[in-house]
Tab-separated table of C-alpha atoms in Angstrom:
chain	number	residue	atom	x	y	z
A	11	MET	CA	124.912	40.471	89.602
A	12	ILE	CA	125.386	43.130	92.265
A	13	SER	CA	122.214	43.832	94.183
A	14	ASP	CA	122.265	46.715	96.638
A	15	PRO	CA	120.200	49.899	97.080
A	16	THR	CA	122.775	52.144	95.384
A	17	TYR	CA	123.091	49.995	92.290
A	18	ASP	CA	119.372	49.237	92.067
A	19	ALA	CA	118.481	52.920	92.289
A	20	TYR	CA	121.033	53.794	89.627
A	21	ARG	CA	119.758	51.113	87.288
A	22	ARG	CA	116.132	52.175	87.720
A	23	ARG	CA	117.015	55.807	87.094
A	24	ALA	CA	118.957	54.956	83.951
A	25	GLU	CA	116.129	52.764	82.693
A	26	ASP	CA	113.616	55.552	83.234
A	27	VAL	CA	115.747	58.092	81.389
A	28	LEU	CA	116.452	55.868	78.405
A	29	ALA	CA	113.092	54.139	78.120
A	30	ASP	CA	111.407	56.829	76.047
A	31	ILE	CA	114.194	57.418	73.524
A	32	GLN	CA	113.136	55.576	70.389
A	33	PHE	CA	116.366	55.350	68.428
A	34	GLY	CA	117.179	51.650	68.421
A	35	PRO	CA	118.771	49.521	71.127
A	36	ARG	CA	120.378	51.235	74.080
A	37	ARG	CA	123.338	49.896	75.979
A	38	LEU	CA	124.483	51.146	79.331
A	39	PHE	CA	127.985	50.030	80.306
A	40	THR	CA	128.966	50.063	83.974
A	41	ALA	CA	132.521	49.667	85.182
A	42	THR	CA	132.163	48.832	88.839
A	43	ASP	CA	129.747	45.946	88.448
A	44	ALA	CA	131.158	44.744	85.119
A	45	GLU	CA	127.748	44.376	83.572
A	46	ILE	CA	125.991	45.668	80.514
A	47	LEU	CA	122.397	46.798	80.741
A	48	ALA	CA	120.917	46.276	77.301
A	49	LEU	CA	117.715	48.197	76.719
A	50	ASP	CA	116.243	46.863	73.491
A	51	GLY	CA	112.843	48.374	74.174
A	52	PRO	CA	110.468	48.863	77.085
A	53	ASP	CA	109.584	45.155	77.101
A	54	ALA	CA	113.060	43.744	76.478
A	55	LYS	CA	115.296	44.880	79.289
A	56	ARG	CA	118.047	42.563	80.425
A	57	VAL	CA	121.308	42.612	82.341
A	58	THR	CA	124.160	40.541	80.942
A	59	PRO	CA	127.459	39.846	82.737
A	60	LEU	CA	130.592	40.790	80.834
A	61	LEU	CA	132.851	38.162	82.382
A	62	SER	CA	132.749	35.822	79.437
A	63	LEU	CA	134.893	35.223	76.394
A	64	GLY	CA	131.993	33.832	74.447
A	65	PRO	CA	131.072	30.277	73.471
A	66	ASP	CA	133.583	30.185	70.612
A	67	VAL	CA	136.593	30.174	72.980
A	68	PRO	CA	137.268	26.769	74.630
A	69	ASP	CA	137.774	26.786	78.384
A	70	ASP	CA	141.376	25.605	78.125
A	71	GLN	CA	142.230	28.539	75.847
A	72	ARG	CA	140.583	31.364	77.760
A	73	SER	CA	143.592	32.455	79.809
A	74	ALA	CA	145.805	32.511	76.742
A	75	ALA	CA	143.186	34.454	74.786
A	76	VAL	CA	142.924	37.077	77.527
A	77	GLU	CA	146.690	37.486	77.751
A	78	GLU	CA	147.040	37.780	73.992
A	79	ALA	CA	144.312	40.407	73.793
A	80	ALA	CA	145.909	42.353	76.652
A	81	ARG	CA	149.332	42.176	75.019
A	82	ARG	CA	147.995	43.483	71.728
A	83	MET	CA	145.844	46.243	73.199
A	84	PHE	CA	148.079	47.606	75.943
A	85	SER	CA	151.668	48.669	75.510
A	86	ASP	CA	153.910	47.926	78.496
A	87	ASN	CA	155.718	51.250	78.185
A	88	ALA	CA	152.603	53.380	77.824
A	89	ILE	CA	152.499	56.144	80.414
A	90	ALA	CA	150.591	59.316	81.196
A	91	ASP	CA	148.341	61.460	79.054
A	92	GLY	CA	150.129	63.015	76.110
A	93	THR	CA	152.251	59.980	75.330
A	94	PRO	CA	151.049	57.933	72.372
A	95	LEU	CA	150.296	54.399	73.437
A	96	GLY	CA	151.490	52.866	70.195
A	97	GLY	CA	150.254	49.716	68.546
A	98	ASP	CA	147.872	49.256	65.686
A	99	SER	CA	144.145	48.941	65.964
A	100	VAL	CA	143.087	45.421	66.768
A	101	SER	CA	139.896	43.618	65.925
A	102	ALA	CA	138.767	41.409	68.791
A	103	PRO	CA	135.531	39.905	70.110
A	104	GLU	CA	133.791	42.410	72.349
A	105	PRO	CA	133.422	40.028	75.330
A	106	THR	CA	137.148	39.266	75.168
A	107	VAL	CA	138.051	42.940	75.368
A	108	ARG	CA	135.760	43.599	78.285
A	109	THR	CA	137.060	40.547	80.113
A	110	VAL	CA	140.604	41.841	79.707
A	111	LEU	CA	139.675	45.234	81.099
A	112	ARG	CA	137.767	43.709	83.981
A	113	MET	CA	140.490	41.237	84.941
A	114	ARG	CA	143.189	43.913	84.966
A	115	ARG	CA	141.367	45.681	87.804
A	116	SER	CA	142.404	49.045	86.464
A	117	TRP	CA	139.007	50.677	86.136
A	118	LEU	CA	138.754	54.312	87.003
A	119	ALA	CA	135.888	55.507	84.863
A	120	LEU	CA	133.966	54.333	81.874
A	121	LEU	CA	132.776	56.733	79.211
A	122	ALA	CA	130.294	55.096	76.893
A	123	ILE	CA	128.985	57.085	73.952
A	124	ASP	CA	126.291	55.420	71.892
A	125	GLN	CA	125.267	57.463	68.858
A	126	ARG	CA	122.071	56.508	67.103
A	127	THR	CA	121.192	58.151	63.805
A	128	ALA	CA	118.430	57.739	61.291
A	129	PHE	CA	120.955	56.120	58.955
A	130	GLY	CA	122.475	53.624	61.352
A	131	ARG	CA	124.582	53.569	64.486
A	132	GLN	CA	128.006	54.922	65.330
A	133	TRP	CA	130.009	54.220	68.456
A	134	VAL	CA	132.767	56.122	70.194
A	135	THR	CA	133.591	54.360	73.439
A	136	ALA	CA	136.547	55.366	75.575
A	137	TYR	CA	137.596	53.209	78.473
A	138	LEU	CA	139.620	55.325	80.870
A	139	ARG	CA	141.952	53.460	83.194
A	140	ALA	CA	143.573	54.643	86.405
A	141	ASP	CA	146.922	55.146	84.672
A	142	ARG	CA	145.122	57.297	82.089
A	143	ARG	CA	145.341	54.781	79.309
A	144	VAL	CA	142.435	54.877	76.938
A	145	LEU	CA	140.945	52.207	74.751
A	146	ALA	CA	138.673	53.572	72.042
A	147	GLU	CA	136.141	51.369	70.318
A	148	ALA	CA	134.525	51.890	66.944
A	149	VAL	CA	132.143	49.675	65.035
A	150	THR	CA	132.503	49.588	61.265
A	151	PRO	CA	129.431	49.666	58.972
A	152	GLU	CA	129.991	45.947	58.521
A	153	GLY	CA	129.590	45.434	62.259
A	154	GLU	CA	133.249	44.702	63.005
A	155	HIS	CA	134.549	45.918	66.376
A	156	LEU	CA	137.860	47.770	66.190
A	157	PHE	CA	139.848	48.683	69.290
A	158	SER	CA	142.807	51.034	69.477
A	159	ALA	CA	144.743	52.677	72.275
A	160	MET	CA	145.130	56.448	72.221
A	161	LYS	CA	146.136	59.236	74.539
A	162	ARG	CA	143.365	60.676	76.653
A	163	ALA	CA	143.262	64.184	75.173
A	164	LEU	CA	142.900	62.795	71.676
A	165	ALA	CA	140.102	60.504	72.815
A	166	LEU	CA	138.163	63.379	74.409
A	167	ASP	CA	138.639	65.632	71.388
A	168	SER	CA	137.404	62.845	69.159
A	169	ALA	CA	134.405	62.353	71.419
A	170	VAL	CA	133.493	66.046	71.281
A	171	GLN	CA	133.682	66.091	67.496
A	172	SER	CA	131.524	62.987	67.322
A	173	LEU	CA	128.996	64.309	69.821
A	174	ALA	CA	128.715	67.724	68.175
A	175	PRO	CA	129.043	67.116	64.427
A	176	ILE	CA	126.291	69.453	63.224
A	177	PRO	CA	127.873	72.676	61.846
A	178	GLU	CA	124.857	74.836	62.621
A	179	ALA	CA	124.701	73.654	66.225
A	180	THR	CA	124.741	76.491	68.721
A	181	ASP	CA	128.369	76.821	69.786
A	182	GLU	CA	127.707	78.776	72.956
A	183	ASP	CA	126.173	78.007	76.298
A	184	GLY	CA	122.478	78.673	76.724
A	185	PRO	CA	120.095	78.986	79.667
A	186	GLY	CA	119.163	75.792	81.455
A	187	ARG	CA	116.063	74.502	83.175
A	188	ARG	CA	115.339	71.789	85.705
A	189	LEU	CA	112.729	69.134	85.036
A	190	ASP	CA	111.272	66.344	87.085
A	191	ALA	CA	113.193	63.142	86.366
A	192	ARG	CA	109.935	61.170	86.199
A	193	THR	CA	108.283	63.276	83.509
A	194	TRP	CA	111.021	65.096	81.618
A	195	GLN	CA	110.667	62.841	78.561
A	196	TYR	CA	107.166	64.179	77.956
A	197	ASP	CA	108.373	67.773	78.234
A	198	VAL	CA	111.000	67.325	75.518
A	199	ARG	CA	109.335	64.636	73.404
A	200	GLU	CA	109.079	66.890	70.330
A	201	SER	CA	112.741	67.843	70.560
A	202	LEU	CA	113.779	64.208	70.842
A	203	ALA	CA	111.597	63.258	67.893
A	204	GLU	CA	113.345	65.846	65.710
A	205	ALA	CA	116.844	64.867	66.791
A	206	LYS	CA	119.088	63.412	64.119
A	207	ILE	CA	121.459	62.021	66.744
A	208	VAL	CA	120.850	60.999	70.340
A	209	SER	CA	123.861	60.025	72.435
A	210	VAL	CA	124.157	58.646	75.940
A	211	VAL	CA	127.228	59.140	78.102
A	212	ILE	CA	127.682	57.042	81.215
A	213	ALA	CA	130.470	57.389	83.754
A	214	ARG	CA	130.894	55.535	87.026
A	215	ARG	CA	133.943	55.973	89.220
A	216	HIS	CA	135.249	54.156	92.259
A	217	ASP	CA	138.354	54.094	94.452
A	218	GLY	CA	139.326	50.502	93.728
A	219	SER	CA	136.602	48.853	95.750
A	220	MET	CA	133.920	47.278	93.602
A	221	ARG	CA	131.174	48.744	95.756
A	222	ASN	CA	132.660	52.021	96.917
A	223	LEU	CA	131.319	54.452	94.342
A	224	THR	CA	132.733	57.955	94.477
A	225	ASP	CA	130.832	59.356	91.539
A	226	ASP	CA	127.761	58.314	89.598
A	227	ARG	CA	126.439	60.372	86.723
A	228	PHE	CA	125.024	60.109	83.262
A	229	SER	CA	124.224	62.531	80.480
A	230	VAL	CA	122.044	62.428	77.407
A	231	TYR	CA	123.027	64.625	74.488
A	232	ASN	CA	120.298	65.499	72.026
A	233	PHE	CA	121.006	67.193	68.711
A	234	ALA	CA	118.081	68.701	66.826
A	235	ASP	CA	118.991	72.274	65.903
A	236	ARG	CA	121.580	72.796	68.657
A	237	THR	CA	123.843	70.939	71.051
A	238	GLU	CA	121.825	70.179	74.153
A	239	ILE	CA	122.895	68.439	77.314
A	240	MET	CA	120.519	66.624	79.642
A	241	TYR	CA	122.497	66.133	82.792
A	242	ALA	CA	121.259	64.353	85.915
A	243	GLU	CA	122.052	66.612	88.855
A	244	ASP	CA	120.299	64.454	91.419
A	245	PRO	CA	117.982	61.437	91.439
A	246	ASP	CA	114.859	63.614	91.236
A	247	HIS	CA	115.716	66.159	88.553
A	248	VAL	CA	117.507	66.602	85.274
A	249	ARG	CA	118.964	69.836	83.943
A	250	ILE	CA	118.552	70.639	80.268
A	251	ALA	CA	120.633	73.329	78.577
A	252	PRO	CA	122.349	74.022	75.262
A	253	VAL	CA	126.124	73.814	75.662
A	254	SER	CA	129.070	74.782	73.508
A	255	ARG	CA	131.622	72.304	72.255
A	256	GLN	CA	134.195	73.662	74.719
A	257	THR	CA	131.781	73.193	77.614
A	258	LEU	CA	131.110	69.684	76.402
A	259	ARG	CA	134.868	69.043	76.288
A	260	ASP	CA	135.241	70.407	79.822
A	261	ARG	CA	132.358	68.242	81.010
A	262	LEU	CA	133.916	65.099	79.563
A	263	GLU	CA	137.263	66.089	81.058
A	264	ALA	CA	135.711	66.366	84.514
A	265	ILE	CA	133.696	63.169	84.204
A	266	THR	CA	136.704	61.135	83.166
A	267	SER	CA	139.476	62.705	85.234
A	268	PRO	CA	141.483	60.302	87.425
A	269	LEU	CA	140.770	60.272	91.123
A	270	ASP	CA	143.486	61.865	93.269
A	271	GLY	CA	145.765	59.348	94.881
A	272	TYR	CA	144.219	56.291	93.272
A	273	ARG	CA	146.518	53.691	91.779
A	274	PRO	CA	145.363	50.512	90.084
A	275	ALA	CA	146.180	47.120	91.504
A	276	ASP	CA	148.361	46.244	88.519
A	277	ALA	CA	150.116	49.585	88.122
């Protein structure tokens, strides 16, 4: 586990923001440290490494399993945004997929969207790589993980539709306000309680070095009677404002855009 002031501060801030949202388990995926922070409640916080294929894969078969998963999920001739990546959706163990992504050293940004509804959970997770490949994850009602490659624009459009599915949601930008990061949950508790869907978006970016973060942000989208974004502008404050679907699309575009000049190690 990485332990440094930057990471520790980020983790504490994320824990504080998510701790008071009572819509089932929360999961915060981080790309640079290859860990998952699972928040199952205020008394059940844990950090679990992702570098594991799971106990069901024997040690002597791990390399082959990783290569097979990579071959099935990533097309060798896939190129920039706008070009379909090809290949069918593949069902694979979640730890295997994350191990593949981690071992390929192609992280640019990670967009994790965790939707929690009163009727169950829905996931739209897009892993954005430095060559602009995208791996989208969905979990079926039966709990099966499905992974499919898609072009970036399609992934972002899908994310916007999933994040803003309520027809009567305000489809225009509204005025914002800044709240103290330590107490904002209390200020919007009623709004959160009425929300049918609460989603968390996490993005961390780096320039290829595991510790050299170039961007660190997270957003919480709350849907009660309008689309509302809670966006961390700095460690001490959050900004809350209704946003239109186009603004949400632009925000996701900016969060997940490739860094200028960065090329992955395996490009």
